[in-house]
Amino acid sequence: MAVMALLIVILKVGVGLLALPVYVLHFLGLWDPICKRFFSFAMSIFARYLKDKMRQYKKELFSTLGDFAGPSGQLTLLEIGCGSGANFQFFPNCCRVTCVDPNPHFQRYLSNSLKENKHIRFERFLVASAEEMTQVANASVDVVVSTLMLCSVKNIDTVLSEIKRVLRPGGAYFFLEHVIGHASSWTFFFQQILDPTWQRLFDGCHLMRKSWRNLEQAGFTELKLQHITLPIMLNAANPTVLGYAVK
Ligand SMILES: C[S@@+](CC[C@H](N)C(=O)[O-])C[C@H]1O[C@@H](n2cnc3c(N)ncnc32)[C@H](O)[C@@H]1O
Ligand SMILES: *[C@@H]1O[C@H](CO)[C@@H](O)[C@H](O)[C@H]1NC(C)=O
């Protein structure tokens, strides 16, 4: 056990040393602006790779979005941490979409996704953190969507209470998020080694969060949550929880 712990520390430091230039840039205050740009580019590529792996899961998950449309039949949807717009293809026809992301560099990739998804009615892109969505009114949306987002926020509980604030009563929060691996898995072994450097490289993405716990404790009236492992090789950002929570 002690040998294992030592091995993990050594490998963790080793990975950190490989990424030393990044740590130095961070220390000098130069990394953050570079990271935001680099990450938006890298994520738009990675999202394309993930597309096929996730299609079936997302298709099934998002197939019930329309059930939460308002009385007029219109669906008002807020996507937070939208990134390059990898989820637009799963949104129902004519739904009104607002996007929130603190990284403005995603906007150009988002525009590309919008060109390919003319079936949605895009309203606006807000450069803001999900912890503080002051421009979104109380009880103003039917559905909130996020994928691979809770890993990156500063405070999950604050985000969940913001989500509850903007949802109308009876509205739902749909999520698909990667979480900490099982204690006896190789994934968990590698997560421990990679996590600190991964956070530095990928704009604050944490590999070892137990986001399902926050969801369970957030006080939604109903929670449908499933634990799965996406069929992605060599990925530390797995296993995954997905489902929806009703306000
Ligand atoms: C791993 S990417 C996922 C992007 C996209 N949702 C997808 O599935 O392809 C994480 C996203 O969360 C955004 N993000 C980071 N911190 C955030 C915060 N506090 N509030 C909202 N979004 C945030 C990042 O800018 C980025 O777009
Ligand atoms: C919006 O909701 C928050 C939290 O639920 C509440 O504190 C605030 O008073 C509400 N604001 C308005 C304008 O109703």
Short mmCIF file of C-alpha atoms and ligand atoms in Angstrom, two decimals:
data_model
loop_
_atom_site.label_atom_id
_atom_site.label_comp_id
_atom_site.label_asym_id
_atom_site.label_seq_id
_atom_site.Cartn_x
_atom_site.Cartn_y
_atom_site.Cartn_z
CA MET A 1 0.00 0.00 0.00
CA ALA A 2 2.76 2.42 1.06
CA VAL A 3 4.77 1.40 -2.01
CA MET A 4 1.77 2.16 -4.20
CA ALA A 5 1.28 5.56 -2.60
CA LEU A 6 4.95 6.37 -3.12
CA LEU A 7 4.81 5.24 -6.73
CA ILE A 8 1.83 7.50 -7.33
CA VAL A 9 3.64 10.48 -5.81
CA ILE A 10 6.73 9.85 -7.94
CA LEU A 11 4.71 9.52 -11.14
CA LYS A 12 2.65 12.58 -10.24
CA VAL A 13 5.81 14.65 -9.82
CA GLY A 14 7.18 13.13 -13.04
CA VAL A 15 4.13 14.25 -15.00
CA GLY A 16 4.44 17.68 -13.38
CA LEU A 17 8.07 17.90 -14.49
CA LEU A 18 7.11 17.04 -18.07
CA ALA A 19 4.69 19.95 -17.94
CA LEU A 20 7.19 22.23 -16.18
CA PRO A 21 7.09 24.97 -18.85
CA VAL A 22 3.36 25.28 -18.26
CA TYR A 23 3.84 25.59 -14.49
CA VAL A 24 6.52 28.25 -15.06
CA LEU A 25 4.23 30.20 -17.41
CA HIS A 26 1.46 29.90 -14.83
CA PHE A 27 3.78 31.20 -12.12
CA LEU A 28 4.59 34.18 -14.34
CA GLY A 29 0.87 34.80 -14.88
CA LEU A 30 1.19 34.09 -18.60
CA TRP A 31 -0.48 30.69 -18.86
CA ASP A 32 -4.13 31.54 -18.23
CA PRO A 33 -4.75 33.60 -21.39
CA ILE A 34 -2.85 31.04 -23.50
CA CYS A 35 -4.74 28.19 -21.83
CA LYS A 36 -8.16 29.66 -22.57
CA ARG A 37 -7.32 29.94 -26.27
CA PHE A 38 -5.57 26.57 -26.45
CA PHE A 39 -8.37 24.85 -24.55
CA SER A 40 -11.14 26.15 -26.80
CA PHE A 41 -9.24 24.86 -29.82
CA ALA A 42 -8.33 21.51 -28.19
CA MET A 43 -11.87 20.99 -26.90
CA SER A 44 -13.44 21.63 -30.28
CA ILE A 45 -11.20 18.90 -31.73
CA PHE A 46 -11.76 16.55 -28.80
CA ALA A 47 -15.54 17.08 -28.98
CA ARG A 48 -15.44 15.89 -32.59
CA TYR A 49 -13.58 12.75 -31.47
CA LEU A 50 -16.10 12.15 -28.69
CA LYS A 51 -19.07 12.67 -30.97
CA ASP A 52 -19.40 9.06 -32.13
CA LYS A 53 -18.59 7.58 -28.73
CA MET A 54 -21.30 9.61 -27.07
CA ARG A 55 -23.96 9.73 -29.76
CA GLN A 56 -26.13 6.87 -28.47
CA TYR A 57 -26.01 8.06 -24.86
CA LYS A 58 -26.75 11.66 -25.72
CA LYS A 59 -29.48 10.72 -28.15
CA GLU A 60 -31.26 8.71 -25.49
CA LEU A 61 -30.67 11.25 -22.72
CA PHE A 62 -31.84 14.24 -24.74
CA SER A 63 -34.80 12.44 -26.32
CA THR A 64 -36.98 13.59 -23.40
CA LEU A 65 -36.00 17.29 -23.55
CA GLY A 66 -39.24 18.09 -25.37
CA ASP A 67 -41.32 16.72 -22.48
CA PHE A 68 -40.38 19.82 -20.49
CA ALA A 69 -41.69 22.35 -23.00
CA GLY A 70 -43.86 25.11 -21.54
CA PRO A 71 -47.67 25.32 -21.89
CA SER A 72 -47.36 26.95 -25.33
CA GLY A 73 -45.30 23.99 -26.57
CA GLN A 74 -42.22 26.21 -26.80
CA LEU A 75 -39.00 24.89 -25.20
CA THR A 76 -36.63 27.45 -23.67
CA LEU A 77 -33.22 25.91 -23.12
CA LEU A 78 -30.10 27.20 -21.37
CA GLU A 79 -26.82 25.41 -22.04
CA ILE A 80 -24.03 26.18 -19.58
CA GLY A 81 -20.38 25.55 -20.38
CA CYS A 82 -21.55 25.07 -23.95
CA GLY A 83 -18.01 24.97 -25.38
CA SER A 84 -18.10 24.42 -29.13
CA GLY A 85 -21.80 23.52 -29.23
CA ALA A 86 -21.42 19.74 -29.38
CA ASN A 87 -24.96 19.19 -28.07
CA PHE A 88 -26.97 21.35 -30.49
CA GLN A 89 -27.68 18.42 -32.81
CA PHE A 90 -29.63 16.71 -30.02
CA PHE A 91 -31.89 19.66 -29.23
CA PRO A 92 -35.48 19.56 -30.49
CA ASN A 93 -36.65 21.61 -33.48
CA CYS A 94 -37.25 25.30 -32.89
CA CYS A 95 -36.19 25.30 -29.24
CA ARG A 96 -34.88 28.64 -28.05
CA VAL A 97 -31.28 28.31 -26.94
CA THR A 98 -29.18 30.59 -24.75
CA CYS A 99 -25.55 29.64 -24.09
CA VAL A 100 -23.34 30.53 -21.15
CA ASP A 101 -19.58 30.04 -21.11
CA PRO A 102 -16.88 32.08 -19.36
CA ASN A 103 -14.42 31.44 -22.19
CA PRO A 104 -15.15 33.87 -25.07
CA HIS A 105 -12.82 31.99 -27.43
CA PHE A 106 -15.46 29.30 -27.87
CA GLN A 107 -17.67 31.70 -29.79
CA ARG A 108 -16.11 31.00 -33.20
CA TYR A 109 -16.46 27.22 -32.77
CA LEU A 110 -20.01 27.79 -31.58
CA SER A 111 -20.78 29.71 -34.77
CA ASN A 112 -19.59 26.73 -36.81
CA SER A 113 -21.90 24.41 -34.89
CA LEU A 114 -24.80 26.83 -35.39
CA LYS A 115 -24.30 26.73 -39.16
CA GLU A 116 -24.72 22.96 -39.02
CA ASN A 117 -27.74 23.11 -36.71
CA LYS A 118 -30.27 25.41 -38.28
CA HIS A 119 -33.14 23.58 -36.55
CA ILE A 120 -32.58 25.44 -33.25
CA ARG A 121 -33.40 29.09 -32.56
CA PHE A 122 -30.22 30.52 -31.11
CA GLU A 123 -30.82 33.57 -28.93
CA ARG A 124 -27.59 34.65 -27.25
CA PHE A 125 -24.16 33.73 -25.98
CA LEU A 126 -23.39 35.07 -22.51
CA VAL A 127 -19.77 35.25 -21.39
CA ALA A 128 -20.34 34.33 -17.76
CA SER A 129 -19.65 31.70 -15.14
CA ALA A 130 -22.41 29.30 -14.20
CA GLU A 131 -21.89 30.33 -10.57
CA GLU A 132 -23.16 33.79 -11.42
CA MET A 133 -25.67 33.96 -14.27
CA THR A 134 -27.06 37.38 -13.32
CA GLN A 135 -28.32 37.97 -16.86
CA VAL A 136 -30.65 34.98 -16.68
CA ALA A 137 -33.89 35.72 -14.81
CA ASN A 138 -35.41 33.55 -12.08
CA ALA A 139 -37.65 30.72 -13.28
CA SER A 140 -37.11 31.72 -16.92
CA VAL A 141 -36.04 28.46 -18.58
CA ASP A 142 -37.68 25.06 -19.09
CA VAL A 143 -34.46 23.10 -19.34
CA VAL A 144 -30.80 23.56 -18.43
CA VAL A 145 -28.19 21.37 -20.15
CA SER A 146 -24.53 20.76 -19.35
CA THR A 147 -22.04 18.15 -20.51
CA LEU A 148 -18.49 17.80 -19.18
CA MET A 149 -18.92 21.06 -17.28
CA LEU A 150 -19.18 20.36 -13.55
CA CYS A 151 -15.57 19.09 -13.71
CA SER A 152 -14.43 22.63 -14.53
CA VAL A 153 -16.50 24.93 -12.34
CA LYS A 154 -15.13 26.54 -9.18
CA ASN A 155 -18.07 25.54 -6.98
CA ILE A 156 -20.52 22.80 -7.97
CA ASP A 157 -23.05 23.60 -5.22
CA THR A 158 -23.23 27.26 -6.19
CA VAL A 159 -23.75 26.24 -9.83
CA LEU A 160 -26.53 23.82 -8.89
CA SER A 161 -28.34 26.48 -6.87
CA GLU A 162 -28.02 28.89 -9.82
CA ILE A 163 -29.49 26.18 -12.07
CA LYS A 164 -32.41 25.79 -9.67
CA ARG A 165 -32.92 29.54 -9.60
CA VAL A 166 -33.20 29.93 -13.39
CA LEU A 167 -35.36 26.81 -13.92
CA ARG A 168 -39.12 27.22 -13.77
CA PRO A 169 -40.83 24.91 -11.25
CA GLY A 170 -41.15 21.53 -12.97
CA GLY A 171 -38.25 22.34 -15.31
CA ALA A 172 -35.28 20.00 -15.55
CA TYR A 173 -31.49 20.01 -15.53
CA PHE A 174 -29.97 17.50 -17.96
CA PHE A 175 -26.34 16.49 -17.34
CA LEU A 176 -23.60 14.20 -18.59
CA GLU A 177 -20.43 14.52 -16.51
CA HIS A 178 -17.22 12.57 -15.99
CA VAL A 179 -16.40 11.63 -12.40
CA ILE A 180 -13.83 9.87 -10.19
CA GLY A 181 -12.96 6.28 -11.12
CA HIS A 182 -13.66 3.25 -8.96
CA ALA A 183 -11.06 2.88 -6.19
CA SER A 184 -9.69 -0.40 -7.55
CA SER A 185 -9.50 0.67 -11.20
CA TRP A 186 -6.58 1.63 -13.44
CA THR A 187 -8.52 4.75 -14.29
CA PHE A 188 -8.39 5.82 -10.63
CA PHE A 189 -4.67 5.04 -10.51
CA PHE A 190 -4.00 7.29 -13.51
CA GLN A 191 -6.40 9.97 -12.30
CA GLN A 192 -4.34 10.38 -9.12
CA ILE A 193 -1.17 10.81 -11.16
CA LEU A 194 -2.60 13.13 -13.78
CA ASP A 195 -5.10 15.25 -11.86
CA PRO A 196 -2.98 18.27 -10.79
CA THR A 197 -1.30 18.69 -14.17
CA TRP A 198 -4.53 17.92 -16.03
CA GLN A 199 -6.20 20.80 -14.18
CA ARG A 200 -3.37 23.13 -15.15
CA LEU A 201 -3.39 22.07 -18.82
CA PHE A 202 -7.13 21.84 -19.38
CA ASP A 203 -8.48 25.01 -17.84
CA GLY A 204 -9.35 23.71 -14.38
CA CYS A 205 -10.86 20.35 -15.37
CA HIS A 206 -10.84 18.08 -12.27
CA LEU A 207 -10.67 14.32 -12.84
CA MET A 208 -11.67 13.14 -9.39
CA ARG A 209 -14.95 14.83 -8.56
CA LYS A 210 -17.95 13.03 -7.08
CA SER A 211 -20.44 15.29 -8.81
CA TRP A 212 -23.31 12.82 -8.35
CA ARG A 213 -23.12 13.49 -4.58
CA ASN A 214 -23.68 17.21 -5.13
CA LEU A 215 -26.60 16.39 -7.42
CA GLU A 216 -28.12 14.08 -4.81
CA GLN A 217 -27.85 16.77 -2.14
CA ALA A 218 -29.02 19.73 -4.21
CA GLY A 219 -32.66 19.37 -3.25
CA PHE A 220 -34.24 18.63 -6.64
CA THR A 221 -37.69 17.03 -6.42
CA GLU A 222 -36.71 14.16 -8.69
CA LEU A 223 -33.32 12.83 -9.77
CA LYS A 224 -32.71 10.24 -12.50
CA LEU A 225 -29.03 9.37 -12.47
CA GLN A 226 -27.12 6.58 -14.16
CA HIS A 227 -23.46 5.59 -13.79
CA ILE A 228 -21.83 4.46 -17.05
CA THR A 229 -18.40 4.06 -18.58
CA LEU A 230 -18.08 5.57 -22.02
CA PRO A 231 -16.28 3.40 -24.58
CA ILE A 232 -13.23 5.67 -24.78
CA MET A 233 -9.77 4.14 -24.67
CA LEU A 234 -7.00 5.65 -22.56
CA ASN A 235 -9.16 8.37 -21.11
CA ALA A 236 -8.86 9.52 -17.53
CA ALA A 237 -12.06 11.55 -17.91
CA ASN A 238 -14.37 8.61 -17.28
CA PRO A 239 -16.52 6.99 -15.72
CA THR A 240 -19.52 9.17 -16.36
CA VAL A 241 -22.83 10.05 -14.74
CA LEU A 242 -25.80 11.13 -16.80
CA GLY A 243 -29.45 11.86 -16.29
CA TYR A 244 -31.75 14.69 -15.29
CA ALA A 245 -32.98 16.45 -12.17
CA VAL A 246 -36.41 18.08 -11.91
CA LYS A 247 -36.91 21.30 -9.93
C1 LIG B 1 -14.63 20.13 -21.13
S1 LIG B 1 -15.41 21.55 -21.79
C2 LIG B 1 -16.95 20.88 -22.37
C3 LIG B 1 -17.57 21.67 -23.47
C4 LIG B 1 -18.91 21.14 -24.00
N1 LIG B 1 -19.94 21.20 -22.98
C5 LIG B 1 -18.79 19.75 -24.55
O1 LIG B 1 -19.39 18.82 -23.98
O2 LIG B 1 -18.09 19.56 -25.55
C6 LIG B 1 -15.81 22.46 -20.30
C7 LIG B 1 -16.56 23.74 -20.58
O3 LIG B 1 -17.00 24.34 -19.35
C8 LIG B 1 -16.70 25.73 -19.41
N2 LIG B 1 -16.58 26.24 -18.04
C9 LIG B 1 -15.49 26.27 -17.24
N3 LIG B 1 -15.76 26.84 -16.07
C10 LIG B 1 -17.07 27.20 -16.11
C11 LIG B 1 -17.94 27.87 -15.22
N4 LIG B 1 -17.54 28.26 -14.01
N5 LIG B 1 -19.22 28.09 -15.62
C12 LIG B 1 -19.64 27.68 -16.84
N6 LIG B 1 -18.86 27.05 -17.72
C13 LIG B 1 -17.59 26.82 -17.37
C14 LIG B 1 -15.42 25.79 -20.21
O4 LIG B 1 -15.18 27.09 -20.73
C15 LIG B 1 -15.72 24.77 -21.30
O5 LIG B 1 -16.48 25.31 -22.35
C1 LIG B 2 -34.58 35.09 -7.49
O1 LIG B 2 -34.33 33.91 -6.75
C2 LIG B 2 -33.46 34.10 -5.66
C3 LIG B 2 -33.08 32.73 -5.09
O2 LIG B 2 -34.09 31.80 -5.28
C4 LIG B 2 -34.10 35.03 -4.64
O3 LIG B 2 -33.25 35.22 -3.53
C5 LIG B 2 -34.39 36.36 -5.33
O4 LIG B 2 -35.10 37.21 -4.44
C6 LIG B 2 -35.23 36.16 -6.59
N1 LIG B 2 -35.32 37.43 -7.32
C7 LIG B 2 -36.44 37.87 -7.84
C8 LIG B 2 -36.33 39.16 -8.60
O5 LIG B 2 -37.51 37.30 -7.69
#
